[in-house]
Amino acid sequence: MKLNTKSRYAVMALADMAVFSNQKAVSLRDISLRQGISLLYLEQIFLKLKKNNIVKSVRGINGGYMLVKIPKELKILDILLALDQKVKTIGCKKDSKKSCNGKSTKCITHNFWDELDIHINSFFESKKLSDLLKNKEVRY
Amino acid sequence: MKLNTKSRYAVMALADMAVFSNQKAVSLRDISLRQGISLLYLEQIFLKLKKNNIVKSVRGINGGYMLVKIPKELKILDILLALDQKVKTIGCKKDSKKSCNGKSTKCITHNFWDELDIHINSFFESKKLSDLLKNKEVRY
DNA sequence: ATATACCCGACTAAAATAGTCAAGTTTTTG
DNA sequence: CAAAAACTTGACTATTTTAGTCGGGTATAT
Ligand code: FES
Ligand code: FES
């Protein structure tokens, strides 16, 4: 039961931005240095964040990225979805006629996994980027 | 964010046992046929379930496996743990001196992922095998 | 002009996963 | 006792996923 690193880095990078941007664009180079994430990897991640309207870009010298929403209004769920990190613990498709075991009806565990997905989803839905910034003990 | 199939099948197989065992051992062959899971795969799964004292085995003709606890007392979490399915969404070790980014202190996101793990864990902790059997609409 | 920094598709190496195979041992029952 | 049912175990492999890199762009401030 793991989250992929792209999602983790995305959240980490956005939290970094929230802390260090002063209404200015934050360059990936700076995030890379501060958070120890590969610049090349960050580029790939931010490409998706941009496509999903989580950040907007500023090109050229002194360019970088800016958050589209304020941290208090940016759901963690939206970040995960931007990185294709679906909260779907099993592969059974709701719309498909076939259940996970190839039969025509839902398997004995189906409803349970649904409940699980809802439980996890609601966590990510309720948490905002700003919730990460509350703890003052962390080092940046 | 996925659960592996071994854990899924384990839960499914145990739910099957809970339904079909009448104080008798249930053979893997029967579970395999009813739930459409490879017999060879089930063997591998039940080996672990046995080692972790979730089921006990009865050898020979009319043998099979039996639940050690009644469904109402068998936590889903225990099943997952038996299959090495740790509820640990990121790789950062608590005891390790190193944080996920190689620095000496916890990263900015650490506490958040901890919260997530606790949230998911408590779900699996609270759910029992019997909770899967309530829904009468399913087909076996 | 040129350096900075975003843009984007393709690529690869490594790790995890799902599932199989072979070769047992134990126990019941005819 | 013999044979069949059913559990036991470790090793093995093919596939898929993941993490991370590369190369060659384009836009813009100074
Ligand atoms: S049918 Fe949906 S999980 Fe099995
Ligand atoms: S230090 Fe634990 S998650 Fe980053």
PDB file of C-alpha atoms (C1' of nucleotides) in Angstrom, chain C residues 5-29:
ATOM      1  C1'  DA C   5      14.194  28.639 -16.861  1.00  0.00           C
ATOM      2  C1'  DC C   6      10.134  26.325 -18.606  1.00  0.00           C
ATOM      3  C1'  DC C   7       8.429  22.574 -22.228  1.00  0.00           C
ATOM      4  C1'  DC C   8       7.795  17.875 -23.823  1.00  0.00           C
ATOM      5  C1'  DG C   9       8.238  13.278 -25.666  1.00  0.00           C
ATOM      6  C1'  DA C  10      10.855   9.286 -25.493  1.00  0.00           C
ATOM      7  C1'  DC C  11      13.729   6.212 -23.261  1.00  0.00           C
ATOM      8  C1'  DT C  12      15.798   2.788 -19.850  1.00  0.00           C
ATOM      9  C1'  DA C  13      17.142   0.392 -15.750  1.00  0.00           C
ATOM     10  C1'  DA C  14      15.561  -1.452 -11.721  1.00  0.00           C
ATOM     11  C1'  DA C  15      12.189  -3.182  -8.661  1.00  0.00           C
ATOM     12  C1'  DA C  16       7.834  -5.186  -7.515  1.00  0.00           C
ATOM     13  C1'  DT C  17       4.181  -8.285  -8.636  1.00  0.00           C
ATOM     14  C1'  DA C  18       1.489 -12.073 -10.119  1.00  0.00           C
ATOM     15  C1'  DG C  19       1.442 -16.396 -10.947  1.00  0.00           C
ATOM     16  C1'  DT C  20       3.641 -21.114 -11.911  1.00  0.00           C
ATOM     17  C1'  DC C  21       6.296 -25.296 -11.087  1.00  0.00           C
ATOM     18  C1'  DA C  22       8.354 -29.228  -9.005  1.00  0.00           C
ATOM     19  C1'  DA C  23       8.815 -32.182  -5.605  1.00  0.00           C
ATOM     20  C1'  DG C  24       7.582 -33.238  -1.548  1.00  0.00           C
ATOM     21  C1'  DT C  25       4.717 -34.952   3.297  1.00  0.00           C
ATOM     22  C1'  DT C  26       0.680 -36.275   5.918  1.00  0.00           C
ATOM     23  C1'  DT C  27      -3.621 -38.446   6.730  1.00  0.00           C
ATOM     24  C1'  DT C  28      -7.941 -40.786   5.694  1.00  0.00           C
ATOM     25  C1'  DT C  29     -10.325 -44.505   3.835  1.00  0.00           C
TER      26       DT C  29
END
